[in-house]
């Protein structure tokens, strides 16, 4: 296990950025000590590598979060596409360097702008996004998220975590109770209002993800208490049986 300071020194990512990633549920520590210190294991570091690769390709944090939490996400396929995108970017930079050197030699008289064309790279990135998140829900999410500031995203994330805090208060009870079911309806409505239309099928899938362990489970349990994510998943399962 590594402390947040050690991870920062190893990766070059600032402590503040790592704290922010944790806050928005993008990268949670593997363990939190009783004193509240974050400790990161191999699984968290592997996820951080994915985040940094996507960031190098100029994906937004919200896009990265949606991609990594998607049931369709495949790490090996993503790495292949990241390598291809990085190669295309390198080739583009090589063309720009060659163009600039040519201008230096000729005195800047060339009217050739082909070196600035990013069409091939942009098209590949577009197709890669479609493969990672080939769903109507993601398209809706991306459309709504476009133009939102980080403060707006943080506020929405905080609102979502508030719902899980309320789930945490009920976790010792019956997930099929009216109070728990009311929270499921509130969660579904919140996602629909702010992210994408949360159908019953999508809601059922989210419940399974909440209980599956990993970053989602840890983030939800951090918002509530240990066991909150699995209680929310059970409440969602009970809700979906009757719709």
C-alpha positions as a printed Julia matrix, in Angstrom:
243×3 Matrix{Float64}:
   0.0    0.0     0.0
   1.14   3.54   -0.76
   0.15   6.8     0.89
  -1.31   9.62   -1.17
   2.01  11.46   -0.94
   3.93   8.44   -2.24
   1.47   8.02   -5.13
   1.88  11.7    -5.96
   5.67  11.42   -6.05
   5.53   8.21   -8.11
   3.07   9.47  -10.72
   3.54  13.23  -10.81
  -0.15  13.73  -10.02
  -0.58  16.32   -7.29
  -2.02  15.38   -3.92
  -4.76  17.91   -4.53
  -5.71  16.22   -7.83
  -5.77  12.78   -6.17
  -8.0   14.15   -3.43
 -10.29  15.6    -6.1
 -10.42  12.28   -7.98
 -11.49  10.64   -4.72
 -14.1   13.32   -4.06
 -15.82  12.81   -7.41
 -15.61   9.01   -7.25
 -13.12   8.68  -10.09
 -10.3    7.13   -8.05
 -10.92   5.98   -4.51
  -8.13   4.69   -2.26
  -7.99   0.97   -1.63
  -8.17   1.53    2.12
  -8.88   4.38    4.52
  -7.23   4.1     7.91
  -9.09   4.87   11.12
  -7.29   8.21   11.1
  -8.7    8.96    7.65
  -5.49   8.48    5.65
  -5.82   7.22    2.08
  -3.83   4.13    1.08
  -3.55   2.96   -2.53
  -2.96  -0.63   -3.69
  -2.19  -2.15   -7.08
  -5.8   -2.05   -8.28
  -6.07   1.69   -7.58
  -2.74   2.35   -9.29
  -3.82   0.38  -12.38
  -6.99   2.48  -12.54
  -4.89   5.63  -12.19
  -2.82   4.52  -15.18
  -6.02   4.27  -17.23
  -7.13   7.7   -16.05
  -3.79   9.27  -16.99
  -3.8    7.63  -20.42
  -7.27   8.99  -21.12
  -6.22  12.41  -19.79
  -3.21  12.4   -22.12
  -5.71  11.92  -24.93
  -7.72  14.91  -23.65
 -10.77  13.03  -22.44
 -12.68  14.93  -19.76
 -12.86  13.54  -16.23
 -16.58  12.97  -16.61
 -16.0   11.02  -19.83
 -13.3    8.94  -18.16
 -15.53   8.15  -15.18
 -18.38   7.06  -17.46
 -16.06   4.9   -19.57
 -14.33   3.15  -16.67
 -17.62   2.37  -14.91
 -19.34   1.12  -18.05
 -20.19  -2.61  -18.08
 -18.91  -2.55  -21.68
 -15.43  -1.37  -20.68
 -12.62  -3.74  -21.67
  -9.17  -2.83  -20.42
  -7.19  -4.68  -23.1
  -9.28  -3.22  -25.92
  -8.98   0.23  -24.39
  -5.18  -0.1   -24.24
  -5.05  -1.06  -27.91
  -7.08   2.0   -28.83
  -5.06   4.26  -26.55
  -1.84   3.07  -28.21
  -3.34   3.76  -31.64
  -4.51   7.23  -30.6
  -1.15   8.07  -29.06
   0.61   6.85  -32.23
  -1.66   9.04  -34.37
  -0.92  11.99  -32.11
   2.83  11.33  -32.36
   2.61  11.15  -36.16
   0.66  14.41  -36.16
   3.31  16.11  -34.04
   6.06  14.74  -36.28
   4.27  16.25  -39.29
   3.99  19.6   -37.54
   7.67  19.55  -36.61
   8.66  18.69  -40.18
   6.38  21.45  -41.46
   7.85  24.01  -39.06
  11.4   23.04  -40.05
  10.44  23.39  -43.69
   9.14  26.89  -42.99
  12.38  27.68  -41.2
  14.39  26.65  -44.26
  12.18  28.38  -46.84
  11.53  31.54  -44.89
   7.87  30.81  -44.23
   6.54  30.98  -47.81
   4.61  27.68  -47.86
   0.8   27.79  -48.19
   0.43  24.09  -47.36
  -1.85  23.57  -44.32
  -2.18  19.78  -44.52
   0.08  19.28  -41.5
  -2.62  20.88  -39.33
  -5.27  18.36  -40.33
  -6.37  16.29  -37.31
  -9.24  14.58  -39.15
  -7.85  11.05  -38.98
  -7.04  11.34  -35.29
 -10.41  12.93  -34.45
 -12.3   10.26  -36.38
 -10.49   7.44  -34.62
 -11.15   9.05  -31.23
 -14.83   9.4   -32.11
 -15.1    5.73  -33.08
 -13.19   4.69  -29.96
 -15.62   6.62  -27.77
 -18.52   4.92  -29.5
 -17.02   1.49  -28.81
 -16.33   2.27  -25.17
 -19.76   3.77  -24.59
 -22.01   2.6   -27.39
 -25.25   3.41  -25.58
 -27.96   6.03  -25.91
 -27.54   6.78  -22.2
 -23.89   7.72  -22.66
 -24.69   9.9   -25.66
 -27.31  11.7   -23.58
 -24.89  12.03  -20.69
 -22.15  13.45  -22.92
 -24.56  15.96  -24.43
 -25.77  17.19  -21.05
 -22.28  17.28  -19.56
 -20.86  19.34  -22.4
 -20.41  22.9   -21.2
 -20.78  22.15  -17.5
 -18.14  23.66  -15.26
 -16.22  21.61  -12.71
 -18.2   23.38   -9.98
 -21.47  22.27  -11.59
 -20.2   18.69  -11.87
 -19.08  18.73   -8.24
 -22.48  20.01   -7.13
 -24.27  17.25   -9.04
 -21.92  14.62   -7.65
 -22.49  15.94   -4.13
 -26.25  15.73   -4.66
 -25.93  12.13   -5.74
 -23.78  11.28   -2.74
 -26.39  12.84   -0.46
 -28.87  10.22   -1.65
 -26.39   7.48   -0.76
 -25.87   9.05    2.65
 -29.61   8.59    3.19
 -29.33   4.97    2.01
 -26.6    4.52    4.62
 -28.95   5.61    7.4
 -31.35   2.82    6.43
 -28.82   0.07    5.77
 -29.74  -1.98    8.85
 -33.37  -2.22    7.82
 -35.47  -3.82    5.11
 -34.38  -2.8     1.58
 -37.98  -3.36    0.43
 -39.38  -0.91    3.01
 -41.26   2.15    1.82
 -38.46   4.48    2.95
 -35.84   2.49    1.03
 -38.05   2.27   -2.04
 -38.68   6.02   -1.89
 -34.92   6.53   -1.99
 -34.63   4.3    -5.06
 -37.29   6.41   -6.8
 -35.42   9.54   -5.75
 -32.14   8.13   -7.1
 -33.72   7.17  -10.42
 -35.32  10.6   -10.76
 -32.05  12.37   -9.91
 -30.07  10.45  -12.53
 -32.78  11.08  -15.12
 -32.91  14.78  -14.34
 -29.18  15.44  -14.34
 -27.38  12.7   -16.32
 -29.49  10.49  -18.62
 -32.88   8.8   -18.71
 -32.52   6.11  -16.09
 -34.76   3.32  -17.31
 -35.6    0.36  -15.11
 -33.09  -1.74  -17.03
 -30.33   0.83  -16.53
 -31.26   1.19  -12.86
 -31.02  -2.57  -12.41
 -27.57  -2.56  -14.02
 -26.43   0.29  -11.78
 -27.55  -1.66   -8.73
 -25.43  -4.61   -9.81
 -22.44  -2.3   -10.25
 -22.94  -0.78   -6.81
 -22.67  -4.23   -5.2
 -19.82  -5.51   -7.36
 -16.97  -4.05   -5.32
 -14.26  -1.72   -6.58
 -14.42   2.03   -7.03
 -18.2    2.42   -7.16
 -18.79   0.4    -4.0
 -16.02   2.21   -2.14
 -17.23   5.68   -3.17
 -20.81   4.94   -2.1
 -19.67   3.41    1.2
 -17.49   6.48    1.77
 -20.57   8.69    1.3
 -22.62   6.6     3.7
 -20.98   3.89    5.79
 -19.68   0.39    5.15
 -22.44  -1.65    3.55
 -24.32   1.28    2.03
 -23.61   0.27   -1.58
 -24.85  -3.27   -1.12
 -27.94  -2.1     0.75
 -28.72   0.35   -2.08
 -28.23  -2.5    -4.58
 -30.68  -4.71   -2.66
 -33.21  -1.88   -2.5
 -32.88  -1.35   -6.25
 -33.32  -5.08   -6.88
 -36.5   -5.09   -4.78
 -37.78  -2.05   -6.64
 -37.09  -3.53  -10.07
 -39.06  -6.69   -9.24
 -42.27  -4.69   -9.21
 -41.9   -2.56  -12.34
